[in-house]
RNA sequence: GCGCUCGUAGCUCAGGGGAUAGAGCACUGGUUUCCGGAACCAGGGGUCGAAGGUUCGAAUCCUUCCGAGCGCACCA
């Protein structure tokens, strides 16, 4: 199944082919002049050169063909008194306008038939373009051990999770990998800090080592910046950290035990941070997991002359002939022998390729300021021949800024924590409920759950409706209003439909889910419903969730307009009433599908 | 210096070479004997940063310039 425009594209494409022109010219899309027509095809103008005819002549040939093959209904709803050779008249109007636009209106019967298909299809017409044998890894976490999640983690988490949902829905085996920052000097800094402050701890003896951590996450989070600062000022202190790092990486048992506790506490904290947002990862690997591969990769790259010595370090040259800019090499081993995140990123690709023999793509949703880094990593992996046939893509996200245009801070001027940001959103949602004296008959738990869903809808909709790569200004007040283009508005409309359907049920009004009798006032909603696959495909192809945000908003708004202008439960004609209820149900299901992909949950009431 | 991204309504942003450049907020006016008014309807508001170029057609593609942000091996 496809969208209505895609179906028409086939018909018009055939018409172009019948003129001896490429079928690709027959692309039909929803008209950008709804006052003139429902759908348009601009191919005749592009065809004019190839055909060596005037655009209007080409258009006329196409129109004549469509007329003959599919006829043209004389009324929107009376299809078949003039059937073409295909026995059906899809079109109500076939017109040529301006320089050669082919303007099309579709008969209501064709629309209704399409709607029936959509209503009976659980995918609502969205094509399954991938399959479970095609794995896509999305790398969008990058959270660090022992470091509180901050505002900068919101965007990649939300966008990455959404892209994963999009690809999963498209049928791919899409996996989210957190790719923890759990290796390197910062680990040695913390280990050495603990060893200095708690030399008596069993981690630093000969074993046995503690099963449970001897410290909590708050202490861990606190000690990291202190240790980091201390190392910066004091070369001797830094040497301790280096030594600890080396010992850890060589597998010193006590340090490994301590490190494992860092991991346990940090992972628990990350899960706790993400829980309100419903964001989960499928793969909880990190830099540490690929450390084991580095010697063999180094050996491989050196033996093939891909890695080379340079100023005491080992680097991979990734310059290309056609570069128009300086391309620094990837630092594989620093001159002190340590690895960098470039090394571990290459090793992670190596690991993933080995692990998934059906790997199609690896997509990184990471701060756009890392673009040069990823270019180096990608080129290195390509030069090494590790990723033949595998697409590597960096989707660089912009930053979340305050109204001063600088990265978002708290009122006290500190960097906002992730938890603080989510908490502030939930508080604001609760306040909004209070102000409006809403949801007052709910239990405290239910109300808190509604507030959470509103806050999450607000945050995620804002994140996703901006293009990933732009910086945007964080304005809690604006995103948590029920007015305008916001997550809460979408929830409100979805809840309103549910309420209506519930009422129909209570009143014992039944209806067939897939039978439609179209009325004048239903048409714009119906045509919009038929667009879903177009927008989904676009979001999938271009990695652009904001396309789905835009569609969800238009759908909600169009429904609200329909709701305001048409009688539904109060409609006296039973067939029309049933059709409108079926429309409500279908609208709700599409809204739920789209919001679900965006990672937004709909409450039953609010 | 080199490179990347961006510049569209007062503000925040959409606009896969096509007709009259759209939406939200804000502003102005209107709508409730019916289903959630947290809504709906209507209106004002633009030299698409500037100038050239390609094209039947450019906000969109190319070049130059202006302005903003960011990045340019041994932090991640």
XYZ file of C-alpha atoms (C1' of nucleotides) in Angstrom:
682
model
C 0.000 0.000 0.000
C 1.067 3.543 -0.584
C -0.204 7.073 -0.415
C -2.784 8.424 -2.796
C -0.173 10.595 -4.493
C 2.024 7.551 -5.027
C -0.875 5.679 -6.631
C -1.558 8.602 -8.945
C 2.133 8.757 -9.769
C 1.841 5.266 -11.223
C -1.085 6.239 -13.395
C 0.473 9.446 -14.612
C 3.849 7.770 -15.022
C 2.176 5.270 -17.345
C 0.689 8.160 -19.259
C 4.123 9.672 -19.755
C 5.477 6.333 -20.869
C 2.684 6.040 -23.388
C 4.007 9.289 -24.897
C 7.429 7.701 -25.171
C 8.706 9.672 -22.181
C 10.311 8.480 -18.958
C 7.805 7.381 -16.314
C 9.754 9.337 -13.680
C 8.300 12.520 -15.115
C 4.896 11.459 -13.887
C 5.569 12.252 -10.266
C 2.352 13.454 -8.716
C 2.332 15.314 -5.467
C -0.172 17.047 -3.303
C -0.916 20.399 -4.861
C 0.556 23.508 -3.381
C -2.441 25.383 -4.694
C -5.374 23.654 -2.985
C -7.639 26.334 -4.390
C -6.921 25.005 -7.885
C -6.639 21.261 -7.445
C -5.880 18.398 -5.087
C -2.849 16.994 -6.883
C -0.404 18.242 -9.454
C 2.181 16.906 -11.821
C 4.906 19.182 -13.166
C 6.587 16.656 -15.387
C 5.350 18.063 -18.677
C 7.517 21.136 -18.339
C 10.617 19.096 -17.590
C 9.684 16.777 -20.459
C 9.454 19.538 -23.004
C 13.180 19.510 -23.726
C 13.425 15.740 -24.113
C 10.268 15.551 -26.186
C 11.127 18.612 -28.236
C 7.538 19.715 -27.854
C 5.922 22.579 -26.071
C 5.147 21.792 -22.427
C 1.432 22.256 -22.889
C 1.447 19.822 -25.798
C 3.091 17.158 -23.630
C 0.616 17.892 -20.869
C -2.236 17.560 -23.307
C -1.006 14.170 -24.458
C -0.822 12.987 -20.855
C -4.230 14.403 -20.049
C -5.790 12.753 -23.101
C -4.290 9.432 -22.156
C -5.587 9.695 -18.597
C -8.979 10.676 -19.941
C -9.115 7.675 -22.227
C -7.719 5.111 -19.846
C -9.274 6.220 -16.613
C -12.036 8.550 -17.761
C -13.184 11.501 -15.866
C -16.178 11.403 -13.596
C -18.811 13.988 -14.193
C -19.546 14.323 -10.511
C -17.299 13.779 -7.541
C -19.238 10.771 -6.354
C -20.672 9.193 -9.500
C -17.850 7.214 -10.962
C -18.773 4.812 -13.630
C -21.166 6.134 -16.204
C -18.171 6.947 -18.359
C -15.593 4.368 -17.444
C -12.352 4.297 -19.401
C -10.633 1.183 -20.630
C -9.485 0.449 -17.073
C -13.081 0.376 -16.018
C -12.828 3.011 -13.371
C -12.731 6.770 -13.320
C -10.241 7.888 -10.753
C -10.295 11.469 -11.785
C -12.904 14.078 -11.275
C -10.826 16.723 -12.922
C -7.900 16.701 -15.328
C -6.759 20.184 -16.283
C -3.782 21.843 -17.836
C -2.853 25.171 -16.367
C -0.218 27.846 -16.775
C 2.949 26.802 -18.586
C 2.040 23.080 -18.373
C 0.936 22.081 -14.904
C -1.290 19.029 -14.930
C -3.885 19.625 -12.253
C -5.825 16.696 -10.908
C -8.795 16.153 -8.675
C -9.682 12.643 -7.639
C -13.200 11.298 -7.421
C -14.618 10.813 -3.944
C -15.077 7.122 -4.640
C -11.407 6.709 -5.323
C -10.591 8.614 -2.150
C -13.037 6.548 -0.134
C -11.646 3.317 -1.552
C -8.164 4.427 -0.646
C -9.347 5.316 2.842
C -10.894 1.888 3.253
C -7.575 0.304 2.397
C -5.784 2.560 4.853
C -8.262 1.794 7.603
C -7.837 -1.939 7.102
C -4.049 -1.746 7.017
C -2.298 -1.687 10.375
C 0.566 0.210 8.815
C -1.837 2.853 7.500
C -0.311 2.556 4.076
C 3.288 3.060 5.133
C 5.483 0.763 3.112
C 7.860 -1.680 4.728
C 11.059 -0.725 2.933
C 13.496 -2.707 5.039
C 13.615 -6.114 6.619
C 14.967 -7.741 9.747
C 18.025 -8.995 7.889
C 19.177 -5.427 7.459
C 20.749 -4.071 10.612
C 21.191 -0.388 11.239
C 23.082 0.783 14.294
C 22.285 4.171 15.704
C 24.937 5.583 17.966
C 23.400 8.411 19.930
C 24.336 8.244 23.569
C 27.905 9.031 24.314
C 27.125 9.399 27.985
C 30.169 9.391 30.194
C 30.880 7.337 33.239
C 30.838 9.288 36.466
C 29.657 12.454 34.781
C 26.144 13.768 35.307
C 24.048 13.864 32.170
C 23.487 17.427 31.076
C 21.312 19.391 28.736
C 23.575 18.504 25.810
C 22.442 14.895 25.987
C 18.812 15.686 25.353
C 18.978 16.347 21.653
C 20.998 13.371 20.468
C 19.032 11.064 22.771
C 15.647 12.216 21.567
C 16.592 12.474 17.903
C 18.511 9.194 17.871
C 15.693 7.363 19.591
C 13.190 8.757 17.103
C 15.301 7.799 14.089
C 15.542 4.323 15.537
C 11.745 4.187 15.800
C 11.367 5.391 12.221
C 13.719 2.738 10.920
C 12.197 0.012 13.050
C 8.787 0.885 11.731
C 10.162 0.816 8.216
C 11.083 -2.787 8.947
C 14.824 -2.586 9.593
C 16.575 -4.204 12.507
C 17.439 -0.849 14.061
C 19.547 -0.917 17.203
C 20.374 1.938 19.518
C 23.898 1.827 20.956
C 24.752 4.130 23.849
C 28.499 3.902 23.210
C 29.522 4.865 26.736
C 32.518 7.044 27.406
C 33.955 4.552 29.860
C 37.636 4.352 29.076
C 40.705 6.463 29.020
C 42.369 8.944 31.296
C 39.267 10.033 33.150
C 38.946 6.532 34.565
C 42.487 6.674 35.894
C 41.812 10.098 37.341
C 38.917 8.801 39.389
C 40.634 5.596 40.421
C 43.686 7.476 41.624
C 41.504 10.011 43.411
C 39.759 7.250 45.319
C 43.056 5.570 46.072
C 44.352 8.800 47.574
C 41.260 9.506 49.641
C 40.434 5.887 50.600
C 43.654 3.860 50.532
C 42.070 1.412 52.953
C 39.428 0.278 50.449
C 39.593 -3.355 49.470
C 39.844 -2.406 45.786
C 43.431 -1.405 46.458
C 44.485 -4.592 48.232
C 45.014 -8.098 46.949
C 41.370 -9.106 47.108
C 38.812 -10.305 47.539
C 37.130 -7.247 46.159
C 33.784 -5.806 47.231
C 30.655 -7.048 45.471
C 28.758 -3.843 46.071
C 30.181 -0.354 45.551
C 31.727 1.274 48.624
C 30.454 4.653 47.420
C 27.322 5.995 45.810
C 26.732 7.753 42.538
C 26.643 11.210 44.089
C 30.163 10.747 45.458
C 31.361 9.404 42.149
C 29.892 12.296 40.253
C 31.484 14.719 42.683
C 34.960 13.260 42.622
C 35.331 13.350 38.858
C 35.581 17.126 38.333
C 37.801 17.414 41.395
C 40.171 14.761 40.115
C 40.153 16.276 36.684
C 41.017 19.712 38.038
C 43.740 18.346 40.304
C 45.420 16.603 37.389
C 45.355 19.742 35.362
C 47.306 21.712 37.947
C 49.740 19.076 39.146
C 51.991 17.024 36.855
C 52.722 14.502 39.598
C 49.042 14.004 40.222
C 48.511 13.557 36.496
C 51.244 10.920 36.473
C 49.331 8.975 39.139
C 46.222 9.104 36.993
C 48.153 7.955 33.945
C 49.624 5.058 35.874
C 46.196 4.074 37.158
C 44.792 4.243 33.640
C 47.546 2.021 32.372
C 47.074 -0.476 35.219
C 43.334 -0.573 34.591
C 43.835 -1.165 30.918
C 46.316 -3.926 31.701
C 43.621 -5.585 33.760
C 44.656 -4.995 37.375
C 41.903 -6.918 39.215
C 41.210 -4.420 42.021
C 40.972 -1.549 39.570
C 38.719 -3.571 37.312
C 36.446 -4.251 40.264
C 36.366 -0.553 41.103
C 35.795 0.377 37.459
C 32.932 -2.114 37.268
C 31.309 -0.259 40.148
C 31.674 3.034 38.283
C 29.875 1.367 35.440
C 27.108 -0.119 37.536
C 26.345 3.167 39.250
C 26.614 5.228 36.070
C 24.399 2.942 34.045
C 21.802 2.961 36.815
C 21.921 6.744 36.838
C 21.600 6.997 33.061
C 18.617 4.656 33.070
C 17.062 6.700 35.831
C 17.590 9.912 33.833
C 16.100 8.468 30.690
C 13.198 6.628 32.283
C 10.747 9.548 32.262
C 11.400 10.008 28.554
C 10.947 6.364 27.702
C 14.271 6.255 25.900
C 16.069 2.918 25.908
C 19.151 1.448 24.325
C 19.528 -1.978 22.791
C 23.280 -2.077 23.088
C 25.104 -0.944 26.211
C 28.615 -1.123 24.938
C 31.313 1.436 25.348
C 34.872 2.318 24.555
C 36.136 -0.260 27.038
C 34.501 -3.071 25.123
C 36.590 -2.457 22.041
C 39.905 -1.907 23.769
C 40.709 -5.584 23.194
C 40.680 -5.086 19.430
C 43.094 -2.209 19.315
C 46.318 -4.271 19.140
C 45.087 -6.340 16.228
C 43.754 -3.299 14.417
C 47.050 -1.486 14.970
C 48.939 -4.482 13.660
C 46.659 -4.741 10.658
C 46.874 -1.060 9.786
C 50.619 -0.866 10.275
C 51.326 -3.986 8.263
C 49.371 -2.576 5.365
C 50.996 0.819 5.632
C 47.752 2.512 6.486
C 48.910 3.592 9.928
C 52.254 5.287 10.040
C 54.596 6.927 12.518
C 54.433 10.689 12.655
C 56.130 12.974 15.139
C 56.279 10.191 17.692
C 52.632 9.289 17.287
C 50.915 6.731 15.085
C 48.396 8.239 12.717
C 46.190 7.305 9.802
C 46.494 9.746 6.970
C 43.061 10.439 5.582
C 43.773 13.167 3.079
C 42.314 12.799 -0.393
C 43.372 14.239 -3.698
C 40.247 16.241 -4.178
C 40.198 17.752 -0.704
C 39.648 21.465 -0.672
C 40.671 21.804 2.938
C 43.267 20.723 5.440
C 42.489 17.228 6.607
C 44.422 16.329 9.718
C 45.204 12.633 10.161
C 43.378 10.422 12.618
C 45.410 10.099 15.799
C 45.627 6.370 16.421
C 48.282 6.285 19.161
C 49.370 9.491 20.831
C 53.086 10.011 21.301
C 52.704 8.643 24.843
C 51.212 5.457 23.391
C 47.693 6.136 24.630
C 44.652 5.847 22.386
C 42.214 8.624 21.518
C 38.483 8.574 20.864
C 39.368 8.326 17.203
C 41.019 4.998 17.923
C 38.102 3.641 19.912
C 35.610 4.878 17.322
C 37.449 3.012 14.578
C 37.671 -0.043 16.825
C 33.948 0.193 17.522
C 33.214 0.107 13.804
C 35.546 -2.885 13.491
C 33.648 -4.614 16.302
C 30.227 -3.852 14.875
C 31.113 -5.056 11.413
C 32.401 -8.325 12.851
C 29.347 -8.775 15.026
C 26.641 -8.037 12.446
C 27.261 -9.598 9.083
C 24.156 -7.896 7.756
C 25.120 -4.383 8.781
C 23.657 -1.802 6.428
C 24.457 1.486 8.104
C 25.908 3.063 11.191
C 24.359 6.373 12.017
C 25.823 8.722 14.594
C 23.651 11.348 16.200
C 26.309 13.433 17.862
C 26.998 17.142 18.300
C 27.678 18.713 14.912
C 30.938 20.150 16.198
C 32.291 16.611 15.911
C 31.876 16.549 12.141
C 35.575 16.715 11.353
C 36.266 13.943 13.828
C 33.708 11.683 12.207
C 35.017 12.450 8.779
C 38.431 11.291 9.962
C 36.991 8.161 11.549
C 34.890 7.305 8.490
C 37.760 7.834 6.116
C 40.025 5.719 8.292
C 37.539 2.857 8.351
C 37.055 3.166 4.616
C 40.776 3.254 3.924
C 41.185 0.170 6.071
C 38.500 -1.555 4.055
C 36.418 -2.323 7.125
C 33.168 -0.907 5.861
C 32.729 -1.970 2.251
C 29.079 -1.655 1.399
C 28.238 -0.099 4.757
C 27.024 3.449 4.962
C 28.482 5.634 7.686
C 26.614 8.790 8.501
C 27.023 11.532 11.040
C 23.899 13.482 11.815
C 25.289 16.470 13.640
C 22.879 17.962 16.106
C 22.923 21.573 17.147
C 23.019 22.826 20.693
C 20.257 23.784 23.079
C 20.661 27.428 23.913
C 19.224 29.852 26.412
C 17.531 33.039 25.277
C 20.963 34.679 25.172
C 21.888 32.338 22.335
C 24.508 30.636 24.491
C 24.330 27.021 25.687
C 21.510 26.677 28.149
C 22.286 27.424 31.790
C 20.336 27.449 35.027
C 19.416 30.723 36.671
C 22.521 30.329 38.823
C 24.610 30.205 35.678
C 25.516 26.545 35.940
C 25.157 24.114 33.094
C 21.708 22.613 33.333
C 21.619 18.952 34.248
C 19.526 16.545 32.276
C 17.525 15.610 35.325
C 16.997 19.260 36.177
C 15.687 19.991 32.734
C 13.236 17.114 32.684
C 12.185 17.922 36.233
C 11.566 21.560 35.351
C 9.403 20.469 32.427
C 7.325 18.167 34.621
C 6.932 20.890 37.243
C 5.800 23.323 34.602
C 3.299 20.841 33.215
C 1.915 20.290 36.692
C 1.611 24.036 37.216
C -0.263 24.352 33.940
C -2.703 21.669 35.031
C -3.194 23.475 38.330
C -3.723 26.875 36.726
C -6.324 25.502 34.378
C -7.906 23.482 37.189
C -7.653 20.394 35.079
C -7.415 16.718 35.782
C -8.628 17.459 39.274
C -10.682 14.296 39.602
C -7.629 12.151 39.072
C -5.634 10.326 41.678
C -2.251 11.826 42.476
C -0.519 9.058 40.574
C -2.627 9.434 37.464
C -2.204 13.189 37.540
C 1.553 12.883 37.904
C 1.562 10.493 34.976
C -0.408 12.932 32.848
C 1.990 15.732 33.803
C 4.917 13.544 32.830
C 3.383 12.723 29.464
C 2.673 16.382 28.786
C 6.222 17.350 29.736
C 7.735 14.621 27.580
C 5.505 15.524 24.649
C 6.555 19.149 25.048
C 10.275 18.391 25.219
C 10.354 15.821 22.454
C 8.114 17.731 20.091
C 10.295 20.791 20.468
C 13.482 18.801 19.972
C 12.176 16.982 16.948
C 10.314 19.765 15.214
C 13.508 21.735 14.852
C 15.857 20.343 12.265
C 18.528 18.318 13.997
C 21.446 20.463 12.887
C 20.170 23.849 13.977
C 20.757 25.291 17.400
C 17.536 26.185 19.078
C 16.466 28.329 21.972
C 15.058 26.461 24.930
C 11.879 28.112 26.167
C 9.972 25.988 28.622
C 7.031 28.364 28.800
C 6.494 28.220 25.097
C 6.786 24.487 24.662
C 4.395 23.677 27.484
C 1.412 25.651 26.323
C -1.565 23.911 24.859
C -1.803 26.506 22.153
C -0.111 26.394 18.823
C 2.459 24.005 17.506
C 3.334 22.125 20.662
C 3.397 18.586 21.967
C 0.617 19.271 24.488
C -1.667 20.561 21.719
C -1.227 17.279 19.874
C -2.028 15.337 23.022
C -5.098 17.456 23.572
C -6.457 16.699 20.120
C -5.718 12.993 20.468
C -7.424 12.915 23.857
C -10.419 14.726 22.446
C -10.863 12.079 19.760
C -10.603 9.316 22.327
C -13.195 11.042 24.447
C -15.533 11.265 21.493
C -15.087 7.619 20.562
C -15.667 6.604 24.137
C -18.857 8.596 24.150
C -20.036 6.854 21.001
C -19.356 3.533 22.646
C -21.247 4.479 25.786
C -24.187 5.613 23.689
C -24.101 2.329 21.829
C -23.365 3.931 18.488
C -21.588 1.375 16.370
C -19.854 1.936 13.054
C -17.778 0.063 10.518
C -14.135 1.075 10.805
C -13.494 0.975 7.084
C -16.625 2.342 5.441
C -16.649 5.933 4.322
C -19.312 8.150 2.824
C -17.542 11.381 2.054
C -19.122 14.762 2.546
C -17.881 18.126 1.406
C -16.642 19.026 4.895
C -14.645 15.821 5.313
C -12.541 16.131 2.225
C -9.536 18.095 3.451
C -9.081 15.841 6.482
C -9.432 12.769 4.317
C -6.878 13.947 1.789
C -4.478 14.739 4.577
C -4.900 11.258 6.035
C -3.923 9.876 2.638
C -0.596 11.735 2.807
C 0.934 9.826 5.717
C 3.162 7.498 3.657
C 4.636 10.454 1.762
C 5.768 12.135 4.957
C 6.985 8.948 6.542
C 9.072 8.075 3.500
C 10.537 11.555 3.487
C 11.487 11.369 7.155
C 13.058 7.952 6.619
C 14.975 8.875 3.526
C 16.350 12.159 4.808
C 16.639 11.351 8.505
C 14.313 14.233 9.297
C 11.856 13.667 12.130
C 10.636 17.252 11.855
C 8.720 16.261 8.734
C 6.628 13.934 10.885
C 6.194 16.625 13.533
C 4.829 18.961 10.908
C 2.469 16.286 9.605
C 1.232 15.394 13.083
C 0.468 19.022 13.750
C -1.392 19.493 10.491
C -3.371 16.340 11.157
C -4.317 17.488 14.656
C -5.255 20.910 13.408
C -7.235 19.593 10.484
C -9.072 17.294 12.809
C -9.839 20.139 15.169
C -11.219 22.112 12.276
C -13.315 19.140 11.143
C -14.500 18.662 14.693
C -15.538 22.280 14.930
C -17.315 22.412 11.608
C -18.961 19.020 11.299
C -21.507 17.231 13.383
C -20.279 13.834 14.419
C -22.279 12.195 17.198
C -25.023 14.705 16.584
C -25.156 13.949 12.862
C -28.629 12.720 11.958
C -27.806 10.795 8.804
C -26.644 7.481 10.218
C -24.381 6.575 7.316
C -22.623 9.941 7.509
C -22.358 9.678 11.273
C -20.804 6.229 11.011
C -18.398 7.415 8.329
C -17.360 10.380 10.449
C -16.778 8.178 13.461
C -14.639 5.924 11.301
C -12.743 9.047 10.224
C -12.205 10.004 13.861
C -10.896 6.552 14.628
C -8.571 6.550 11.659
C -7.310 10.023 12.527
C -6.621 8.902 16.067
C -4.779 5.818 14.880
C -2.611 7.787 12.492
C -1.878 10.376 15.150
C -0.958 7.611 17.546
C 1.253 5.983 14.950
C 3.116 9.197 14.199
C 3.423 10.296 17.814
C 4.547 6.789 18.707
C 7.359 7.017 16.192
C 8.260 10.410 17.639
C 8.440 8.744 21.033
C 5.419 10.590 22.425
C 2.777 8.791 24.503
C -0.863 9.852 24.549
C -2.741 9.825 27.874
C -6.295 8.518 27.921
C -7.530 11.777 29.295
C -6.061 14.973 30.605
C 44.147 31.542 6.829
C 41.205 27.065 5.431
C 36.651 24.557 6.041
C 31.535 23.458 7.787
C 26.657 25.338 9.037
C 23.358 29.228 8.852
C 20.877 34.240 7.231
C 12.942 33.785 5.109
C 7.084 38.140 8.759
C 8.185 41.893 15.120
C 9.813 36.777 17.528
C 10.612 31.127 16.812
C 10.854 28.388 12.500
C 8.820 25.227 7.708
C 9.681 25.498 2.572
C 12.969 17.681 -1.749
C 13.835 23.922 -9.430
C 7.614 25.276 -10.329
C 1.720 28.784 -9.923
C -0.073 33.981 -5.232
C 6.775 32.013 -0.178
C 3.818 29.189 4.569
C 2.981 27.892 9.984
C 3.144 28.937 15.324
C 3.614 32.963 18.820
C 2.411 38.081 19.264
C -1.357 41.736 17.309
C -6.757 42.931 15.470
C -11.775 41.200 14.913
C -15.389 37.242 15.122
C -17.581 32.264 16.804
C -20.542 28.605 22.329
C -28.802 26.865 22.551
C -23.791 19.959 19.665
C -19.586 15.909 20.843
C -13.471 18.717 25.823
C -13.483 27.026 24.021
C -6.858 23.854 26.351
C -10.810 25.025 20.464
C -12.365 27.109 15.715
C -12.840 31.142 11.789
C -11.067 35.678 9.564
C -7.449 39.795 9.027
C -2.948 42.857 8.865
C 2.248 42.034 8.469
C 7.930 39.862 3.501
C 13.167 44.010 -1.460
C 13.513 35.342 1.181
C 21.221 39.096 3.877
C 23.364 41.728 -1.075
C 24.864 41.424 -6.162
C 25.674 38.624 -10.442
C 24.855 33.875 -13.171
C 22.352 29.030 -14.965
C 16.973 28.012 -16.324
C 10.865 28.630 -19.845
C 10.834 29.182 -14.263
C 15.302 30.311 -8.347
C 14.007 31.265 -1.253
C 15.871 26.535 -3.471
C 21.411 25.299 -7.996
C 26.502 28.080 -9.162
C 30.003 32.389 -8.158
C 31.376 36.645 -5.332
C 30.553 39.752 -1.221
C 28.419 41.026 3.788
C 26.967 39.165 8.615
C 26.545 35.172 12.616
C 27.945 30.495 14.913
C 31.265 26.457 14.979
C 35.643 23.482 13.813
C 40.716 22.991 12.265
C 46.330 15.787 14.802
C 48.491 13.872 20.811
C 40.892 16.452 25.700
C 36.531 13.660 24.517
